XYZ file of C-alpha atoms in Angstrom:
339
model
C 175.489 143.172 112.357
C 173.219 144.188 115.224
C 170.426 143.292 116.424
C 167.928 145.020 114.079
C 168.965 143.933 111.208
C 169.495 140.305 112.734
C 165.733 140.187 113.503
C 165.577 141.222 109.369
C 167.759 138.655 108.146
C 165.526 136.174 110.544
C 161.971 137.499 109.914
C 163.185 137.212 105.694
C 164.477 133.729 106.623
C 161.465 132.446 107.778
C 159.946 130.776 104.361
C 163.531 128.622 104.889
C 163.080 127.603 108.571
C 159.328 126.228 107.441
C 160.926 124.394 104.381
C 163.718 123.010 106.760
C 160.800 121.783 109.484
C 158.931 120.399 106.308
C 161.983 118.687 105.362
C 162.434 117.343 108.860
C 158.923 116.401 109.063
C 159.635 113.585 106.580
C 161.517 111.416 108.345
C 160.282 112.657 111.555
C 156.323 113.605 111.591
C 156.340 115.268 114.863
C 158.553 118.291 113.479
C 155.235 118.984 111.600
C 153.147 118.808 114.950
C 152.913 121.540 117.241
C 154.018 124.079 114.558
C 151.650 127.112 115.745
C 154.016 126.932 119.172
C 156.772 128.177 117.063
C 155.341 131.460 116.985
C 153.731 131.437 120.160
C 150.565 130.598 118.953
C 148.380 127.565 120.395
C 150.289 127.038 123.159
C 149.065 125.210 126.019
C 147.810 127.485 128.864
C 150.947 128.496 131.199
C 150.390 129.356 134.726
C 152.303 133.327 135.079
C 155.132 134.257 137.457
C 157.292 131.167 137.882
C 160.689 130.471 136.346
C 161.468 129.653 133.115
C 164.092 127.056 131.956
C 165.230 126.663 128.022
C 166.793 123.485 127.828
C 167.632 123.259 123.604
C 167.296 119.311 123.072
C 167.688 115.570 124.740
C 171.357 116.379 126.304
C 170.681 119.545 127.466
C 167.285 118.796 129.551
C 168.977 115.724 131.017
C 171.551 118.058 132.174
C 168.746 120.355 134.014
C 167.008 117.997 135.360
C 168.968 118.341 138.727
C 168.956 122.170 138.754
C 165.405 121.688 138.010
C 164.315 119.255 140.421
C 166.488 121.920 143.320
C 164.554 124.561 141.845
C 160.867 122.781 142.461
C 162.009 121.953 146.078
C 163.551 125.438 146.647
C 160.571 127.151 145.782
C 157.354 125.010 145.999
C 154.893 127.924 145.559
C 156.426 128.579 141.830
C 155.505 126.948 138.298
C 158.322 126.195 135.877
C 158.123 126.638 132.031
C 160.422 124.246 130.643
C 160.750 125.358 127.166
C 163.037 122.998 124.187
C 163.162 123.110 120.222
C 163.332 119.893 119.476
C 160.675 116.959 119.495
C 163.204 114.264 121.114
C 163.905 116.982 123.403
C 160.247 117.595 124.426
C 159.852 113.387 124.872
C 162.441 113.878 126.973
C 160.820 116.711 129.559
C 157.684 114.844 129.660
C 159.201 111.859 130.238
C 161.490 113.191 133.041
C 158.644 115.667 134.576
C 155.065 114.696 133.056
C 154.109 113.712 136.936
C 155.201 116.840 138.340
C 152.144 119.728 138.319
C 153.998 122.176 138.506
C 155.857 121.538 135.532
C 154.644 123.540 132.436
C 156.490 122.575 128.719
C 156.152 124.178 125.202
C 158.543 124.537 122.262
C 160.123 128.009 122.582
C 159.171 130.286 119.814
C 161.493 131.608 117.205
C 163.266 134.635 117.986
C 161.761 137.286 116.512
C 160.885 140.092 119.016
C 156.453 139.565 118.247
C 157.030 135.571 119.070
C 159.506 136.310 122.197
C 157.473 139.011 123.388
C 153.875 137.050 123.637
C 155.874 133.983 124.581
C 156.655 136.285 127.932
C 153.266 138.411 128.119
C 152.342 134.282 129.153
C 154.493 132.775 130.530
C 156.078 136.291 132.900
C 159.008 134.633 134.456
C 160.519 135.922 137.485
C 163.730 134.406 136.034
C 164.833 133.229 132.923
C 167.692 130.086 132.881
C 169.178 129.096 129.648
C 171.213 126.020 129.250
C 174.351 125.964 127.793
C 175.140 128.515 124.705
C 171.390 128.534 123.759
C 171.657 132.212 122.996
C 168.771 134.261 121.460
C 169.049 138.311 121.024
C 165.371 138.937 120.915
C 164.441 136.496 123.330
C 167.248 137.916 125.594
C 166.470 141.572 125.184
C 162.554 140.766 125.468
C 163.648 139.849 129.052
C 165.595 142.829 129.944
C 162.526 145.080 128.305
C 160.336 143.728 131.016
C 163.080 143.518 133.671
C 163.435 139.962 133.917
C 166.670 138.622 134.728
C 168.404 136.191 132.592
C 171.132 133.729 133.739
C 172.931 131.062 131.963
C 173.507 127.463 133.099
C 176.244 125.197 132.626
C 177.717 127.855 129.764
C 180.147 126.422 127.553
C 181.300 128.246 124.632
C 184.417 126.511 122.446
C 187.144 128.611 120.980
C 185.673 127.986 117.464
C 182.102 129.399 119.276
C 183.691 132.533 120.560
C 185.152 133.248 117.634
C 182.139 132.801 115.338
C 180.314 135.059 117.870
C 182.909 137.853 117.884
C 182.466 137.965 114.353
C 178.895 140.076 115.121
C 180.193 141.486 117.739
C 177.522 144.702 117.527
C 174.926 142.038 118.194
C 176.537 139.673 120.814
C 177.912 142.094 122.983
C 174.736 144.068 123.980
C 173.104 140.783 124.530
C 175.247 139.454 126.953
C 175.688 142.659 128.162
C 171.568 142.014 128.953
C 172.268 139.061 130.947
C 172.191 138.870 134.863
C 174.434 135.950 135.506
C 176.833 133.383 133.778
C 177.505 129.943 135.039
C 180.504 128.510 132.828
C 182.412 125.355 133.338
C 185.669 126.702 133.068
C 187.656 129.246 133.430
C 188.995 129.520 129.900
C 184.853 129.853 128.725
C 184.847 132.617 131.778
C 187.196 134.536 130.249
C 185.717 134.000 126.162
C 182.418 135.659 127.867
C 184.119 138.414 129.081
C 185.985 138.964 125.803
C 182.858 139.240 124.372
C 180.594 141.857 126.176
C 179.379 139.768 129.280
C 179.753 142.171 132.425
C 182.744 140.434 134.509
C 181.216 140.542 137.929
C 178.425 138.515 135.898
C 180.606 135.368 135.432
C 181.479 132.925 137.761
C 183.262 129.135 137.090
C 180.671 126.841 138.438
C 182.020 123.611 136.531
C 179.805 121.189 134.822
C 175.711 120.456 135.797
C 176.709 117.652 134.464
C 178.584 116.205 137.228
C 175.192 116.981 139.540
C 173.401 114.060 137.607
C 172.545 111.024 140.403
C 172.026 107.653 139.081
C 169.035 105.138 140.595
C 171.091 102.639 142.578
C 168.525 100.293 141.285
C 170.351 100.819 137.330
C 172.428 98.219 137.441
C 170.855 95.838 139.325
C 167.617 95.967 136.910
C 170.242 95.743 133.888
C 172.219 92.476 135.372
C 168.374 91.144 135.903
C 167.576 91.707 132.756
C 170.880 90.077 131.204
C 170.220 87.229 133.582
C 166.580 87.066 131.664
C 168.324 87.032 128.285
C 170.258 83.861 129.450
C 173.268 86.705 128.631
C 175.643 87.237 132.353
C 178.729 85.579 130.257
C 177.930 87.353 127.041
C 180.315 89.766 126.189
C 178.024 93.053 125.354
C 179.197 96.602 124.175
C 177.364 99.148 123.281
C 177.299 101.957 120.507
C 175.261 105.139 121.198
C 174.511 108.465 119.778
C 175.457 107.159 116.291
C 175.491 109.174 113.250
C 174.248 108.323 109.911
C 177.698 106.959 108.376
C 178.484 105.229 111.567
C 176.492 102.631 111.416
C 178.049 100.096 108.782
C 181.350 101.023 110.633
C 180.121 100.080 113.711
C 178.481 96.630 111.928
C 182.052 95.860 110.412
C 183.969 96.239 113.757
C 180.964 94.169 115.511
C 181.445 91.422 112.298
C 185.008 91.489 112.950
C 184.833 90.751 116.900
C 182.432 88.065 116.512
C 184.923 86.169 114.663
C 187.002 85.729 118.040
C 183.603 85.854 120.344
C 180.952 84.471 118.422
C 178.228 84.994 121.221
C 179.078 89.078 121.402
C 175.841 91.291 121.517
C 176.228 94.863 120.350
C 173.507 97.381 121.530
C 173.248 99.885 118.786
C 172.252 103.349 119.559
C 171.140 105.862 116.592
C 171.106 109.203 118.131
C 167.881 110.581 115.425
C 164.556 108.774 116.328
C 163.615 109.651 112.383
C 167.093 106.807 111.733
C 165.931 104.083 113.812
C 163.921 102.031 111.078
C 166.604 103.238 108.031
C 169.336 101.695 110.847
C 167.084 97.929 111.619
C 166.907 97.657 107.782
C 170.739 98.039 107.741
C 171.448 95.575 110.497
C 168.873 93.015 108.375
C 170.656 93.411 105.201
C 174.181 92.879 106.464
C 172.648 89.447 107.901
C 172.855 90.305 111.592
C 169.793 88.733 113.809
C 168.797 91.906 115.367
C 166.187 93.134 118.326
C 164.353 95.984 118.108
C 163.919 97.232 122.279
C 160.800 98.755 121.092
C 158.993 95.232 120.852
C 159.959 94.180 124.246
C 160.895 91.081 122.239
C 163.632 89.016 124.704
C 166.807 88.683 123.463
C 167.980 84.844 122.310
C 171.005 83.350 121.897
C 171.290 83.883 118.570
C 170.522 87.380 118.604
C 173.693 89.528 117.672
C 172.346 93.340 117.621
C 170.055 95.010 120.085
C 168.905 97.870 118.571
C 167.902 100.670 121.034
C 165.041 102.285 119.227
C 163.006 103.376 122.510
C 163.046 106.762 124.701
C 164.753 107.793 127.864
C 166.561 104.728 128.235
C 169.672 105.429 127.218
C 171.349 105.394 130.777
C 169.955 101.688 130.939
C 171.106 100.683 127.802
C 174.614 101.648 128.852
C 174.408 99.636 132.064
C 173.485 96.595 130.532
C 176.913 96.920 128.373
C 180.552 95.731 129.217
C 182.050 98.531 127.727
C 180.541 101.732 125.410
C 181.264 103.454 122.004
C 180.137 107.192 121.955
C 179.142 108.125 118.373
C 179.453 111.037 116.440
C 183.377 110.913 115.946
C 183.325 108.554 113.056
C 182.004 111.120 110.925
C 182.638 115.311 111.127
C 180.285 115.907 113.709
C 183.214 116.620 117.044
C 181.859 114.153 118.879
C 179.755 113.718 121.936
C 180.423 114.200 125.722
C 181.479 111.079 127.629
């Protein structure tokens, strides 16, 4: 398959992506806000000729943040369009840069060539950074059309990835072919790019962005004053995150279990979807726990056996106020999430 008759199969596919955001919409309203920006239309006015950053979701614009934050102080007289797909994801960008001026955000458009190219007739990056394996043809060859240089961030791409991708290998391999530059946290993903069209003096191992992230020295200490607030120091408290629908009830029963040995244990539970977080209190009421939402600001009492984490950008808190941490998505076929 290449790349025109991608763009086909997409433009023909786009009745199904507006069912799917309709269908996300219920359980999530914002997916129905913001819509026109899917097709670059509506979008909020961009100032031209800075750098552009595409940062898919929550994980991956945490991960930028510190690339981003170099690239403000590296080049004060440029804007940045951070660009995401998600609505968690675009919580997450204002919370992390809504202070910042010369931070610009709006969802990316689908990638077919008319949204990609207006998207860049306003936003004219000098440079184009994608996180990850965010990968769009159209987008990507919209760039090299106007000479802009792409680069990728923190690339991963699994075995299973590479393979799916060298299954349209007509289409992949002139796109990365496109691209200017490939950061990849291995050497094993180095050498899957260059399998698969990416020019080798394009790729270097840069390891993980990840590792870049600095914590406030302040974390802990505001967590432990917190817990000291909750009457809570000698509580023992563990936390599950970045649950999965499924999860949940097994998370419940191991927490049920424990508290039959430590009756004054606290579990912080994490759902990963905002659109879960009510579906997940209900769940905690009817298998009799005495639950929190962090939402209310409501302290926790002694009683109180489940904190549930129902708020924004505060995940990194809600894991410092825990003893130890369960990383969802690994109860259920999902692969898991990165420690």
């Amino acid at each position: 398959m290449n790349r025109t008759l991608y763009t086909a199969l997409f433009y023909l596919g786009l009745p199904l992506v507006a069912i799917r955001l309709w269908l996300r919409s219920r359980k999530a309203p914002a997916y129905a806000k913001r819509i026109g920006e899917r097709f670059s239309y509506g979008m909020p006015s961009l100032q031209p000729g800075g750098i552009w950053v595409h940062a898919v979701s929550v994980g991956e614009s945490i991960a930028a943040a510190p690339m981003i934050r170099a690239l403000l102080q590296r080049y004060p007289q440029l804007p940045i369009t951070v660009t995401c797909m998600t609505p968690t994801g675009s919580e997450r960008i204002h919370a992390l840069f809504g202070d910042e001026p010369r931070i610009q955000h709006c969802y990316l458009p689908y990638d077919v060539p008319c949204a990609a190219a207006r998207f860049l007739d306003r936003a004219q990056p000098k440079l184009a950074v994608i996180m990850e394996t965010e990968l769009w043809p159209n987008h990507i060859h919209q760039c090299a059309k106007r000479g802009i240089p792409v680069a990728l961030a923190n690339g991963r791409l699994s075995e299973r990835s590479a393979r799916g991708y060298g299954r349209f290998s007509k289409l992949t391999a002139p796109m990365l072919a496109e691209m200017s530059f490939f950061a990849v946290q291995t050497e094993a993903e180095a050498q899957r790019f260059r399998d698969l069209g990416a020019r080798p003096e394009t790729v270097e191992v840069t390891g993980s962005i990840k590792f870049d992230l600095t914590i406030d020295p302040q974390l802990l200490q505001r967590a432990n004053a917190l817990r000291g607030q909750w009457q809570a120091l000698e509580r023992p408290v563990w936390i599950a995150a970045s649950t999965h629908e499924g999860e949940d009830a097994v998370v419940l029963d191991a927490h049920r279990r424990l508290l039959t040995n430590y009756p004054n244990a606290l579990l912080i539970l994490v759902p990963r979807h905002p659109e879960r977080f009510n579906s997940v209190f209900e769940l905690c009421q009817r298998e009799g726990f005495a639950t929190v939402r962090r939402s209310t600001g409501a302290n926790v009492e002694a009683h109180t056996s489940v904190l549930l984490g129902d708020t924004m950008g505060e995940l990194l808190f809600l894991y410092a106020l825990a003893d130890s941490a369960f990383v969802g998505g690994s109860l259920v076929p999902n692969g898991g999430h990165n420690l």
